[in-house]
Coordinates of C-alpha atoms in Angstrom, one line a residue:
M1 CA 28.6 -66.9 -108.9
I2 CA 31.7 -65.3 -109.1
I3 CA 32.7 -62.2 -107.3
T4 CA 35.6 -60.0 -108.8
I5 CA 37.6 -57.9 -106.5
A6 CA 40.0 -54.9 -108.1
R7 CA 41.7 -53.7 -104.9
E8 CA 44.2 -50.4 -104.2
C9 CA 47.2 -51.6 -102.7
G10 CA 46.5 -51.6 -98.9
A11 CA 42.6 -51.6 -99.1
G12 CA 42.0 -55.3 -98.1
G13 CA 41.2 -57.0 -101.1
E14 CA 42.4 -60.0 -99.7
V15 CA 40.9 -60.3 -96.6
V16 CA 37.3 -59.0 -97.6
G17 CA 37.7 -61.8 -100.2
K18 CA 38.5 -64.6 -97.8
L19 CA 35.6 -63.5 -95.8
L20 CA 33.6 -63.6 -98.6
S21 CA 34.6 -67.0 -99.5
K22 CA 33.7 -68.1 -95.9
K23 CA 30.0 -66.8 -96.3
F24 CA 29.6 -68.3 -99.4
N25 CA 31.5 -71.5 -99.3
I26 CA 33.2 -70.8 -102.4
P27 CA 36.9 -71.0 -103.4
F28 CA 39.3 -68.0 -103.0
Y29 CA 41.6 -67.4 -105.9
S30 CA 44.5 -65.2 -105.6
W31 CA 47.1 -64.8 -108.1
E32 CA 49.7 -67.2 -106.8
T33 CA 46.7 -69.8 -106.8
L34 CA 45.8 -69.0 -110.4
L35 CA 49.4 -69.6 -111.3
D36 CA 49.7 -72.4 -109.8
M37 CA 46.9 -73.7 -112.0
A38 CA 48.3 -72.4 -114.9
K39 CA 51.6 -74.3 -114.0
E40 CA 49.3 -77.2 -113.6
K41 CA 47.7 -77.6 -116.7
G42 CA 50.7 -76.6 -118.7
L43 CA 49.5 -72.6 -119.5
Y44 CA 52.3 -71.3 -117.9
D45 CA 55.1 -71.5 -120.1
E46 CA 52.7 -69.9 -123.2
M47 CA 51.9 -66.9 -121.1
P48 CA 54.3 -65.8 -118.3
T49 CA 53.2 -61.8 -119.1
F50 CA 49.9 -63.0 -116.9
F51 CA 50.5 -66.0 -114.7
T52 CA 53.9 -64.8 -113.0
E53 CA 55.5 -64.2 -109.9
D54 CA 56.8 -61.1 -111.0
P55 CA 54.0 -59.3 -113.1
M56 CA 55.4 -56.0 -113.4
N57 CA 58.9 -57.1 -114.6
S58 CA 57.2 -59.7 -117.3
L59 CA 54.3 -57.3 -118.2
I60 CA 57.2 -54.4 -119.0
Y61 CA 58.5 -57.1 -121.4
A62 CA 55.3 -57.9 -123.3
L63 CA 54.8 -53.9 -124.0
S64 CA 58.5 -54.1 -125.2
I65 CA 57.5 -57.0 -127.7
N66 CA 54.3 -55.9 -129.0
S67 CA 52.2 -53.6 -127.1
H68 CA 49.9 -53.7 -130.4
S69 CA 49.2 -57.4 -130.2
T70 CA 45.3 -58.6 -130.3
Q71 CA 46.9 -62.1 -129.3
V72 CA 49.1 -61.0 -126.7
K73 CA 46.4 -59.1 -125.1
Q74 CA 43.1 -61.3 -125.2
A75 CA 44.8 -64.9 -125.1
P76 CA 45.5 -65.0 -121.7
L77 CA 42.5 -63.5 -120.7
K78 CA 40.5 -66.7 -122.7
I79 CA 42.2 -68.7 -120.8
L80 CA 41.5 -67.6 -117.3
Y81 CA 38.0 -67.6 -118.1
D82 CA 38.4 -71.2 -119.1
L83 CA 40.0 -72.0 -116.4
L84 CA 36.8 -70.3 -113.8
K85 CA 34.1 -70.4 -116.6
D86 CA 32.4 -73.8 -114.8
T87 CA 33.2 -72.8 -110.9
D88 CA 31.7 -70.5 -108.3
C89 CA 34.7 -68.1 -106.6
I90 CA 36.0 -65.5 -105.4
L91 CA 38.8 -64.3 -108.0
I92 CA 41.2 -60.9 -107.1
G93 CA 42.8 -59.0 -109.7
R94 CA 43.4 -60.3 -113.0
C95 CA 41.0 -58.2 -114.8
G96 CA 38.1 -60.5 -113.5
N97 CA 35.6 -57.8 -114.2
Y98 CA 36.0 -57.7 -117.8
V99 CA 36.9 -61.2 -118.4
F100 CA 33.5 -62.5 -116.7
R101 CA 31.3 -59.3 -117.2
D102 CA 29.3 -61.3 -119.6
R103 CA 28.5 -64.1 -117.1
G104 CA 25.2 -63.2 -115.8
D105 CA 26.3 -64.5 -112.1
C106 CA 29.1 -62.1 -111.9
I107 CA 29.3 -59.6 -109.2
S108 CA 32.3 -57.3 -109.3
I109 CA 33.7 -55.5 -106.8
F110 CA 36.0 -52.5 -106.7
L111 CA 38.1 -51.7 -103.0
H112 CA 39.7 -48.3 -102.6
G113 CA 40.7 -46.5 -99.1
E114 CA 42.2 -43.3 -98.0
F115 CA 45.9 -43.1 -98.6
S116 CA 47.0 -42.3 -95.3
K117 CA 45.5 -45.5 -94.7
R118 CA 46.6 -47.7 -96.6
V119 CA 50.2 -46.2 -96.0
E120 CA 49.4 -47.3 -92.4
S121 CA 48.3 -50.4 -93.4
M122 CA 51.0 -51.8 -95.5
S123 CA 53.8 -50.3 -93.4
K124 CA 52.5 -52.8 -91.0
K125 CA 52.2 -55.7 -93.1
W126 CA 55.3 -55.1 -95.2
K127 CA 57.4 -54.2 -91.9
I128 CA 58.7 -51.4 -93.2
T129 CA 58.7 -47.4 -92.5
K130 CA 55.7 -45.3 -93.8
T131 CA 58.5 -43.3 -95.9
E132 CA 59.0 -46.6 -97.6
A133 CA 55.2 -47.4 -97.6
T134 CA 54.3 -43.9 -99.2
K135 CA 56.8 -44.7 -101.9
R136 CA 55.5 -48.3 -102.5
I137 CA 52.0 -47.9 -102.6
P138 CA 51.6 -45.5 -105.5
K139 CA 53.5 -47.9 -107.9
M140 CA 51.8 -51.0 -106.9
D141 CA 48.7 -49.2 -108.3
E142 CA 50.1 -47.7 -110.7
Y143 CA 51.4 -51.4 -111.7
R144 CA 47.8 -52.3 -111.6
A145 CA 46.4 -49.4 -113.3
L146 CA 48.8 -50.2 -116.5
Y147 CA 48.2 -53.7 -116.3
H148 CA 44.5 -53.1 -116.5
K149 CA 45.1 -51.0 -119.4
F150 CA 47.5 -53.2 -121.3
Y151 CA 44.8 -56.3 -120.8
T152 CA 41.2 -54.6 -121.3
S153 CA 41.8 -50.8 -123.0
E154 CA 39.9 -50.0 -120.0
V155 CA 40.2 -47.6 -116.8
W156 CA 41.1 -49.4 -113.8
G157 CA 39.0 -48.1 -110.9
M158 CA 36.3 -46.5 -113.2
S159 CA 33.2 -46.8 -111.2
N160 CA 30.9 -47.6 -114.1
Y161 CA 33.0 -50.8 -115.2
Y162 CA 32.1 -52.6 -111.3
D163 CA 28.9 -53.2 -109.6
L164 CA 30.1 -51.7 -106.3
T165 CA 33.2 -49.6 -105.2
I166 CA 33.9 -49.4 -101.5
N167 CA 36.2 -47.4 -99.2
T168 CA 37.2 -50.3 -97.1
Y169 CA 38.4 -47.8 -94.4
R170 CA 34.7 -46.7 -93.7
L171 CA 33.3 -50.1 -92.8
G172 CA 35.8 -51.8 -92.1
C173 CA 37.0 -55.4 -93.8
E174 CA 34.1 -57.2 -92.0
K175 CA 31.7 -54.9 -92.5
T176 CA 32.7 -54.3 -96.1
A177 CA 32.0 -58.3 -96.8
D178 CA 28.4 -58.0 -94.8
F179 CA 27.8 -55.2 -97.5
I180 CA 28.8 -57.1 -100.2
E181 CA 27.2 -60.0 -99.0
A182 CA 23.4 -58.6 -98.5
Y183 CA 23.9 -56.5 -102.1
I184 CA 24.6 -60.0 -104.0
Q185 CA 21.4 -61.5 -101.6
Q186 CA 19.2 -58.3 -102.7
A187 CA 20.3 -58.4 -105.8
A188 CA 19.2 -62.2 -106.2
V189 CA 22.6 -63.5 -107.5
P190 CA 22.3 -67.3 -108.9
I191 CA 24.7 -69.9 -107.8
Y192 CA 26.6 -70.7 -111.0
T193 CA 24.7 -73.5 -113.1
K194 CA 26.3 -74.7 -116.0
P195 CA 24.6 -73.4 -119.4
T196 CA 23.9 -75.9 -122.0
P197 CA 25.5 -75.6 -125.4
S198 CA 21.8 -73.5 -126.6
E199 CA 22.5 -71.1 -123.4
A200 CA 26.1 -70.8 -123.6
V201 CA 27.0 -66.8 -123.4
S202 CA 29.2 -65.4 -126.1
Y203 CA 31.9 -63.9 -125.2
T204 CA 32.7 -61.8 -127.7
H205 CA 34.9 -59.5 -126.0
L206 CA 37.5 -62.3 -125.8
T207 CA 37.5 -63.7 -129.0
L208 CA 40.8 -63.9 -130.7
P209 CA 41.8 -63.8 -134.2
T210 CA 41.4 -66.5 -136.6
T211 CA 45.0 -65.8 -138.4

């Protein structure tokens, strides 16, 4: 099983992801973890716009170089799929709902929350004033929407692209994780079993051009 979590800034995605990781005893992969994996496998230098320590600047660079290239958009998604295709895990961000949507054991989540509550949360986390957080949070959300649109041509946060969209401030992070756990149990989502070649899914939306 793979649980993908997209989230607004300050909606508790990392907290919920780590709670789910404990509940299901499967690893939690943040963008930092994926960055380390990409570097270890020698993939980072090929795709710095996807596996990066400064994604905003790298994405702007990619857009300025070749905003219409299918190769630029699809190659890192295919690499992400290959990195995690044989694992059970929790994945934060990185267009996970798009990359793994054809995998039968994928559950995709989008977390959001009231802006004022997100400001209060992130001002404490970042140790900045609420005024500063009020300016910074929309920029983070705008970046995530741009990033998702660039790589998938889809609208970030649109409900029909996810199994669940949840306001974490209605339930709190722990009860949100409980709710997701109950949904997965009721949906009878299986733990991943590697398919035989004849059973393998064709990920046509990640197919790269041959020329």
